XYZ file of C-alpha atoms in Angstrom:
81
model
C 81.693 61.397 109.993
C 80.571 62.939 106.703
C 79.411 66.044 108.551
C 82.786 66.383 110.256
C 84.640 66.007 106.958
C 82.335 68.526 105.259
C 82.837 70.966 108.129
C 86.637 70.657 107.928
C 86.514 71.084 104.145
C 84.325 74.197 104.455
C 86.790 75.703 106.961
C 89.621 75.218 104.442
C 87.580 76.739 101.611
C 86.622 79.711 103.802
C 90.236 80.275 104.833
C 91.376 80.182 101.191
C 88.662 82.671 100.172
C 89.639 84.993 103.021
C 93.295 84.837 101.921
C 92.311 85.845 98.375
C 90.131 88.676 99.687
C 92.951 89.983 101.897
C 95.349 89.875 98.956
C 92.912 91.758 96.694
C 92.239 94.330 99.413
C 95.963 94.864 99.901
C 96.439 95.363 96.155
C 93.545 97.848 95.974
C 94.840 99.758 98.990
C 98.327 99.951 97.481
C 96.903 101.211 94.196
C 94.761 103.820 95.968
C 97.586 105.066 98.156
C 99.925 105.020 95.150
C 97.497 107.144 93.161
C 97.154 109.584 96.035
C 100.932 109.824 96.365
C 101.291 110.410 92.621
C 98.767 113.238 92.822
C 100.553 114.825 95.783
C 103.953 114.383 94.121
C 102.729 116.114 90.966
C 101.292 118.935 93.061
C 104.539 119.166 95.053
C 106.600 119.344 91.879
C 104.362 122.068 90.435
C 104.674 124.132 93.613
C 108.383 123.338 94.087
C 107.918 121.709 97.505
C 108.357 118.034 96.608
C 110.484 116.227 99.183
C 110.122 118.854 101.889
C 109.069 117.858 105.372
C 105.649 119.474 104.872
C 105.154 117.592 101.600
C 106.070 114.248 103.174
C 103.802 114.996 106.133
C 100.912 115.718 103.745
C 101.515 112.375 102.022
C 101.505 110.583 105.370
C 98.258 112.265 106.403
C 96.658 111.440 103.055
C 97.638 107.777 103.429
C 96.223 107.617 106.953
C 92.992 109.294 105.846
C 92.668 106.898 102.905
C 93.080 103.852 105.149
C 90.751 105.217 107.840
C 88.107 106.012 105.220
C 88.240 102.467 103.847
C 87.959 101.014 107.347
C 84.974 103.257 108.150
C 83.242 102.269 104.918
C 83.907 98.591 105.601
C 82.459 98.885 109.105
C 79.383 100.690 107.821
C 78.776 98.057 105.159
C 79.239 95.174 107.600
C 76.540 96.516 109.921
C 74.005 96.612 107.058
C 73.741 92.824 106.702
């Protein structure tokens, strides 16, 4: 009975830790994408193309590349255990 209670408790602790990790990852991703967008917006303003379709497309591609890069790094690190 103690083992069952300990197991159930450990599942709850693990779930709570995973929730915190997901929240932190989401915050870091938002900050990284936000920084990338700020860089592209500054560049777009300097070159007088901010808000154009090409500029918005570049921001979308940068966001996708950022997310894909993080996922690739995560996968590579997971396989090193």
